[in-house]
Amino acid sequence: MSKKVLIVDDEEDTRSYLEALLSDNGYETALAEDGEDGYKKLIDFKPDAIILDIIMPNQTGVGFYRKLKKSEEYQHIPVMILTGVSSYKDFFGRSHLSLPKPQQFMEKPFSTEELLEKIKALVM
């Protein structure tokens, strides 16, 4: 059975590219265009890992991540932050909430080989 990866990114080109890349490498994918859509897909899709952008409309990646990590049912799902925001750590440290750091982080543009290695490590 293939591992499932939820891709949450507001850029259609990024979602399409990641979907093709992961599908070609044996992963099942689901796509979401923001954190709000991502949480709905999370419930139905039940991914083994999540690739998450930070800056998105409706609900940001940070909002999605906080909600995910507060959920007893979903907090165990590993997350890779994939973003063009190089100061992502500031986003996760601003809240009074104590949240674990994401398991993986990559900046856009990214190396496909490195991304595949990191995803493989997340779902093992």
mmCIF file with all atom_site columns, C-alpha atoms in Angstrom:
data_model
loop_
_atom_site.group_PDB
_atom_site.id
_atom_site.type_symbol
_atom_site.label_atom_id
_atom_site.label_alt_id
_atom_site.label_comp_id
_atom_site.label_asym_id
_atom_site.label_entity_id
_atom_site.label_seq_id
_atom_site.pdbx_PDB_ins_code
_atom_site.Cartn_x
_atom_site.Cartn_y
_atom_site.Cartn_z
_atom_site.occupancy
_atom_site.B_iso_or_equiv
_atom_site.pdbx_formal_charge
_atom_site.auth_seq_id
_atom_site.auth_comp_id
_atom_site.auth_asym_id
_atom_site.auth_atom_id
_atom_site.pdbx_PDB_model_num
ATOM 1   C CA . MET A 1 1   ? 0.000   0.000  0.000   1.00 0.00 ? 1   MET A CA 1
ATOM 2   C CA . SER A 1 2   ? 1.444   3.392  -0.979  1.00 0.00 ? 2   SER A CA 1
ATOM 3   C CA . LYS A 1 3   ? 2.050   6.126  1.570   1.00 0.00 ? 3   LYS A CA 1
ATOM 4   C CA . LYS A 1 4   ? -0.290  9.120  1.491   1.00 0.00 ? 4   LYS A CA 1
ATOM 5   C CA . VAL A 1 5   ? 0.902   12.737 1.385   1.00 0.00 ? 5   VAL A CA 1
ATOM 6   C CA . LEU A 1 6   ? -1.339  15.772 1.747   1.00 0.00 ? 6   LEU A CA 1
ATOM 7   C CA . ILE A 1 7   ? 0.000   18.815 -0.145  1.00 0.00 ? 7   ILE A CA 1
ATOM 8   C CA . VAL A 1 8   ? -1.251  22.159 1.218   1.00 0.00 ? 8   VAL A CA 1
ATOM 9   C CA . ASP A 1 9   ? -0.084  25.104 -0.903  1.00 0.00 ? 9   ASP A CA 1
ATOM 10  C CA . ASP A 1 10  ? -1.904  28.049 -2.465  1.00 0.00 ? 10  ASP A CA 1
ATOM 11  C CA . GLU A 1 11  ? 0.242   28.008 -5.631  1.00 0.00 ? 11  GLU A CA 1
ATOM 12  C CA . GLU A 1 12  ? -1.396  25.779 -8.236  1.00 0.00 ? 12  GLU A CA 1
ATOM 13  C CA . ASP A 1 13  ? 1.892   25.195 -10.085 1.00 0.00 ? 13  ASP A CA 1
ATOM 14  C CA . THR A 1 14  ? 3.578   23.993 -6.884  1.00 0.00 ? 14  THR A CA 1
ATOM 15  C CA . ARG A 1 15  ? 0.689   21.678 -6.032  1.00 0.00 ? 15  ARG A CA 1
ATOM 16  C CA . SER A 1 16  ? 0.665   20.201 -9.543  1.00 0.00 ? 16  SER A CA 1
ATOM 17  C CA . TYR A 1 17  ? 4.421   19.714 -9.612  1.00 0.00 ? 17  TYR A CA 1
ATOM 18  C CA . LEU A 1 18  ? 4.505   18.054 -6.184  1.00 0.00 ? 18  LEU A CA 1
ATOM 19  C CA . GLU A 1 19  ? 1.542   15.855 -7.078  1.00 0.00 ? 19  GLU A CA 1
ATOM 20  C CA . ALA A 1 20  ? 3.293   14.617 -10.241 1.00 0.00 ? 20  ALA A CA 1
ATOM 21  C CA . LEU A 1 21  ? 6.649   14.179 -8.488  1.00 0.00 ? 21  LEU A CA 1
ATOM 22  C CA . LEU A 1 22  ? 5.220   12.220 -5.585  1.00 0.00 ? 22  LEU A CA 1
ATOM 23  C CA . SER A 1 23  ? 2.855   10.151 -7.743  1.00 0.00 ? 23  SER A CA 1
ATOM 24  C CA . ASP A 1 24  ? 5.752   9.216  -10.034 1.00 0.00 ? 24  ASP A CA 1
ATOM 25  C CA . ASN A 1 25  ? 7.606   8.021  -6.938  1.00 0.00 ? 25  ASN A CA 1
ATOM 26  C CA . GLY A 1 26  ? 4.833   5.800  -5.605  1.00 0.00 ? 26  GLY A CA 1
ATOM 27  C CA . TYR A 1 27  ? 2.974   8.125  -3.231  1.00 0.00 ? 27  TYR A CA 1
ATOM 28  C CA . GLU A 1 28  ? -0.760  8.742  -3.142  1.00 0.00 ? 28  GLU A CA 1
ATOM 29  C CA . THR A 1 29  ? -1.540  12.459 -2.892  1.00 0.00 ? 29  THR A CA 1
ATOM 30  C CA . ALA A 1 30  ? -4.345  14.834 -2.019  1.00 0.00 ? 30  ALA A CA 1
ATOM 31  C CA . LEU A 1 31  ? -4.231  18.572 -2.719  1.00 0.00 ? 31  LEU A CA 1
ATOM 32  C CA . ALA A 1 32  ? -5.456  21.589 -0.765  1.00 0.00 ? 32  ALA A CA 1
ATOM 33  C CA . GLU A 1 33  ? -5.163  25.277 -1.598  1.00 0.00 ? 33  GLU A CA 1
ATOM 34  C CA . ASP A 1 34  ? -5.067  26.686 1.947   1.00 0.00 ? 34  ASP A CA 1
ATOM 35  C CA . GLY A 1 35  ? -5.166  25.623 5.581   1.00 0.00 ? 35  GLY A CA 1
ATOM 36  C CA . GLU A 1 36  ? -8.947  25.584 5.738   1.00 0.00 ? 36  GLU A CA 1
ATOM 37  C CA . ASP A 1 37  ? -9.219  23.289 2.708   1.00 0.00 ? 37  ASP A CA 1
ATOM 38  C CA . GLY A 1 38  ? -6.257  21.298 4.029   1.00 0.00 ? 38  GLY A CA 1
ATOM 39  C CA . TYR A 1 39  ? -7.978  20.459 7.288   1.00 0.00 ? 39  TYR A CA 1
ATOM 40  C CA . LYS A 1 40  ? -11.063 19.197 5.451   1.00 0.00 ? 40  LYS A CA 1
ATOM 41  C CA . LYS A 1 41  ? -8.870  17.008 3.228   1.00 0.00 ? 41  LYS A CA 1
ATOM 42  C CA . LEU A 1 42  ? -6.908  15.808 6.265   1.00 0.00 ? 42  LEU A CA 1
ATOM 43  C CA . ILE A 1 43  ? -10.047 14.375 7.848   1.00 0.00 ? 43  ILE A CA 1
ATOM 44  C CA . ASP A 1 44  ? -11.090 12.427 4.729   1.00 0.00 ? 44  ASP A CA 1
ATOM 45  C CA . PHE A 1 45  ? -7.646  11.498 3.350   1.00 0.00 ? 45  PHE A CA 1
ATOM 46  C CA . LYS A 1 46  ? -5.827  10.582 6.594   1.00 0.00 ? 46  LYS A CA 1
ATOM 47  C CA . PRO A 1 47  ? -2.291  11.199 5.264   1.00 0.00 ? 47  PRO A CA 1
ATOM 48  C CA . ASP A 1 48  ? 0.947   9.646  6.454   1.00 0.00 ? 48  ASP A CA 1
ATOM 49  C CA . ALA A 1 49  ? 2.681   13.049 6.021   1.00 0.00 ? 49  ALA A CA 1
ATOM 50  C CA . ILE A 1 50  ? 1.862   16.643 5.114   1.00 0.00 ? 50  ILE A CA 1
ATOM 51  C CA . ILE A 1 51  ? 3.731   19.141 2.947   1.00 0.00 ? 51  ILE A CA 1
ATOM 52  C CA . LEU A 1 52  ? 2.675   22.594 4.150   1.00 0.00 ? 52  LEU A CA 1
ATOM 53  C CA . ASP A 1 53  ? 3.217   26.121 2.837   1.00 0.00 ? 53  ASP A CA 1
ATOM 54  C CA . ILE A 1 54  ? 3.091   29.009 5.326   1.00 0.00 ? 54  ILE A CA 1
ATOM 55  C CA . ILE A 1 55  ? 1.614   32.068 3.608   1.00 0.00 ? 55  ILE A CA 1
ATOM 56  C CA . MET A 1 56  ? -1.823  31.215 2.200   1.00 0.00 ? 56  MET A CA 1
ATOM 57  C CA . PRO A 1 57  ? -5.277  32.869 2.102   1.00 0.00 ? 57  PRO A CA 1
ATOM 58  C CA . ASN A 1 58  ? -8.180  31.934 4.397   1.00 0.00 ? 58  ASN A CA 1
ATOM 59  C CA . GLN A 1 59  ? -6.068  29.962 6.879   1.00 0.00 ? 59  GLN A CA 1
ATOM 60  C CA . THR A 1 60  ? -2.291  30.150 6.903   1.00 0.00 ? 60  THR A CA 1
ATOM 61  C CA . GLY A 1 61  ? 0.007   27.183 7.245   1.00 0.00 ? 61  GLY A CA 1
ATOM 62  C CA . VAL A 1 62  ? 0.790   28.294 10.786  1.00 0.00 ? 62  VAL A CA 1
ATOM 63  C CA . GLY A 1 63  ? -2.926  28.248 11.686  1.00 0.00 ? 63  GLY A CA 1
ATOM 64  C CA . PHE A 1 64  ? -3.316  24.815 10.105  1.00 0.00 ? 64  PHE A CA 1
ATOM 65  C CA . TYR A 1 65  ? -0.231  23.542 11.958  1.00 0.00 ? 65  TYR A CA 1
ATOM 66  C CA . ARG A 1 66  ? -1.472  24.818 15.322  1.00 0.00 ? 66  ARG A CA 1
ATOM 67  C CA . LYS A 1 67  ? -4.866  23.178 14.805  1.00 0.00 ? 67  LYS A CA 1
ATOM 68  C CA . LEU A 1 68  ? -3.208  19.935 13.697  1.00 0.00 ? 68  LEU A CA 1
ATOM 69  C CA . LYS A 1 69  ? -0.879  19.768 16.695  1.00 0.00 ? 69  LYS A CA 1
ATOM 70  C CA . LYS A 1 70  ? -3.740  20.475 19.133  1.00 0.00 ? 70  LYS A CA 1
ATOM 71  C CA . SER A 1 71  ? -5.734  17.543 17.744  1.00 0.00 ? 71  SER A CA 1
ATOM 72  C CA . GLU A 1 72  ? -5.231  14.269 19.580  1.00 0.00 ? 72  GLU A CA 1
ATOM 73  C CA . GLU A 1 73  ? -6.324  12.401 16.463  1.00 0.00 ? 73  GLU A CA 1
ATOM 74  C CA . TYR A 1 74  ? -3.930  14.094 14.008  1.00 0.00 ? 74  TYR A CA 1
ATOM 75  C CA . GLN A 1 75  ? -1.023  15.522 16.017  1.00 0.00 ? 75  GLN A CA 1
ATOM 76  C CA . HIS A 1 76  ? 1.154   12.471 15.248  1.00 0.00 ? 76  HIS A CA 1
ATOM 77  C CA . ILE A 1 77  ? 1.202   13.201 11.482  1.00 0.00 ? 77  ILE A CA 1
ATOM 78  C CA . PRO A 1 78  ? 4.657   14.468 10.458  1.00 0.00 ? 78  PRO A CA 1
ATOM 79  C CA . VAL A 1 79  ? 4.859   17.821 8.679   1.00 0.00 ? 79  VAL A CA 1
ATOM 80  C CA . MET A 1 80  ? 7.320   19.253 6.195   1.00 0.00 ? 80  MET A CA 1
ATOM 81  C CA . ILE A 1 81  ? 7.203   23.029 5.861   1.00 0.00 ? 81  ILE A CA 1
ATOM 82  C CA . LEU A 1 82  ? 7.895   23.954 2.221   1.00 0.00 ? 82  LEU A CA 1
ATOM 83  C CA . THR A 1 83  ? 7.941   27.713 1.853   1.00 0.00 ? 83  THR A CA 1
ATOM 84  C CA . GLY A 1 84  ? 9.578   30.751 0.344   1.00 0.00 ? 84  GLY A CA 1
ATOM 85  C CA . VAL A 1 85  ? 9.562   32.398 3.794   1.00 0.00 ? 85  VAL A CA 1
ATOM 86  C CA . SER A 1 86  ? 13.071  31.966 5.153   1.00 0.00 ? 86  SER A CA 1
ATOM 87  C CA . SER A 1 87  ? 12.194  33.204 8.638   1.00 0.00 ? 87  SER A CA 1
ATOM 88  C CA . TYR A 1 88  ? 9.562   30.499 9.191   1.00 0.00 ? 88  TYR A CA 1
ATOM 89  C CA . LYS A 1 89  ? 10.772  29.786 12.730  1.00 0.00 ? 89  LYS A CA 1
ATOM 90  C CA . ASP A 1 90  ? 9.497   33.211 13.809  1.00 0.00 ? 90  ASP A CA 1
ATOM 91  C CA . PHE A 1 91  ? 5.968   32.168 12.858  1.00 0.00 ? 91  PHE A CA 1
ATOM 92  C CA . PHE A 1 92  ? 6.020   29.133 15.134  1.00 0.00 ? 92  PHE A CA 1
ATOM 93  C CA . GLY A 1 93  ? 7.580   30.951 18.081  1.00 0.00 ? 93  GLY A CA 1
ATOM 94  C CA . ARG A 1 94  ? 5.170   33.903 18.289  1.00 0.00 ? 94  ARG A CA 1
ATOM 95  C CA . SER A 1 95  ? 2.345   32.188 20.087  1.00 0.00 ? 95  SER A CA 1
ATOM 96  C CA . HIS A 1 96  ? 1.979   31.577 23.787  1.00 0.00 ? 96  HIS A CA 1
ATOM 97  C CA . LEU A 1 97  ? 1.150   28.010 22.759  1.00 0.00 ? 97  LEU A CA 1
ATOM 98  C CA . SER A 1 98  ? 3.951   25.523 23.068  1.00 0.00 ? 98  SER A CA 1
ATOM 99  C CA . LEU A 1 99  ? 4.103   23.733 19.724  1.00 0.00 ? 99  LEU A CA 1
ATOM 100 C CA . PRO A 1 100 ? 6.613   21.177 18.527  1.00 0.00 ? 100 PRO A CA 1
ATOM 101 C CA . LYS A 1 101 ? 8.764   22.224 15.599  1.00 0.00 ? 101 LYS A CA 1
ATOM 102 C CA . PRO A 1 102 ? 7.888   20.750 12.200  1.00 0.00 ? 102 PRO A CA 1
ATOM 103 C CA . GLN A 1 103 ? 9.804   17.554 11.457  1.00 0.00 ? 103 GLN A CA 1
ATOM 104 C CA . GLN A 1 104 ? 11.224  18.858 8.169   1.00 0.00 ? 104 GLN A CA 1
ATOM 105 C CA . PHE A 1 105 ? 11.776  22.232 6.539   1.00 0.00 ? 105 PHE A CA 1
ATOM 106 C CA . MET A 1 106 ? 12.672  23.210 2.979   1.00 0.00 ? 106 MET A CA 1
ATOM 107 C CA . GLU A 1 107 ? 12.791  26.555 1.259   1.00 0.00 ? 107 GLU A CA 1
ATOM 108 C CA . LYS A 1 108 ? 11.485  27.232 -2.236  1.00 0.00 ? 108 LYS A CA 1
ATOM 109 C CA . PRO A 1 109 ? 12.980  26.747 -4.725  1.00 0.00 ? 109 PRO A CA 1
ATOM 110 C CA . PHE A 1 110 ? 13.868  23.218 -3.661  1.00 0.00 ? 110 PHE A CA 1
ATOM 111 C CA . SER A 1 111 ? 15.859  20.237 -4.847  1.00 0.00 ? 111 SER A CA 1
ATOM 112 C CA . THR A 1 112 ? 13.572  17.401 -5.957  1.00 0.00 ? 112 THR A CA 1
ATOM 113 C CA . GLU A 1 113 ? 16.071  14.792 -4.757  1.00 0.00 ? 113 GLU A CA 1
ATOM 114 C CA . GLU A 1 114 ? 16.282  16.369 -1.300  1.00 0.00 ? 114 GLU A CA 1
ATOM 115 C CA . LEU A 1 115 ? 12.499  16.710 -1.088  1.00 0.00 ? 115 LEU A CA 1
ATOM 116 C CA . LEU A 1 116 ? 12.021  13.029 -1.949  1.00 0.00 ? 116 LEU A CA 1
ATOM 117 C CA . GLU A 1 117 ? 14.616  12.014 0.656   1.00 0.00 ? 117 GLU A CA 1
ATOM 118 C CA . LYS A 1 118 ? 12.894  14.082 3.338   1.00 0.00 ? 118 LYS A CA 1
ATOM 119 C CA . ILE A 1 119 ? 9.426   12.769 2.470   1.00 0.00 ? 119 ILE A CA 1
ATOM 120 C CA . LYS A 1 120 ? 10.725  9.199  2.566   1.00 0.00 ? 120 LYS A CA 1
ATOM 121 C CA . ALA A 1 121 ? 12.175  9.851  6.038   1.00 0.00 ? 121 ALA A CA 1
ATOM 122 C CA . LEU A 1 122 ? 8.849   11.305 7.230   1.00 0.00 ? 122 LEU A CA 1
ATOM 123 C CA . VAL A 1 123 ? 6.709   8.336  6.202   1.00 0.00 ? 123 VAL A CA 1
ATOM 124 C CA . MET A 1 124 ? 9.033   5.542  7.375   1.00 0.00 ? 124 MET A CA 1
#
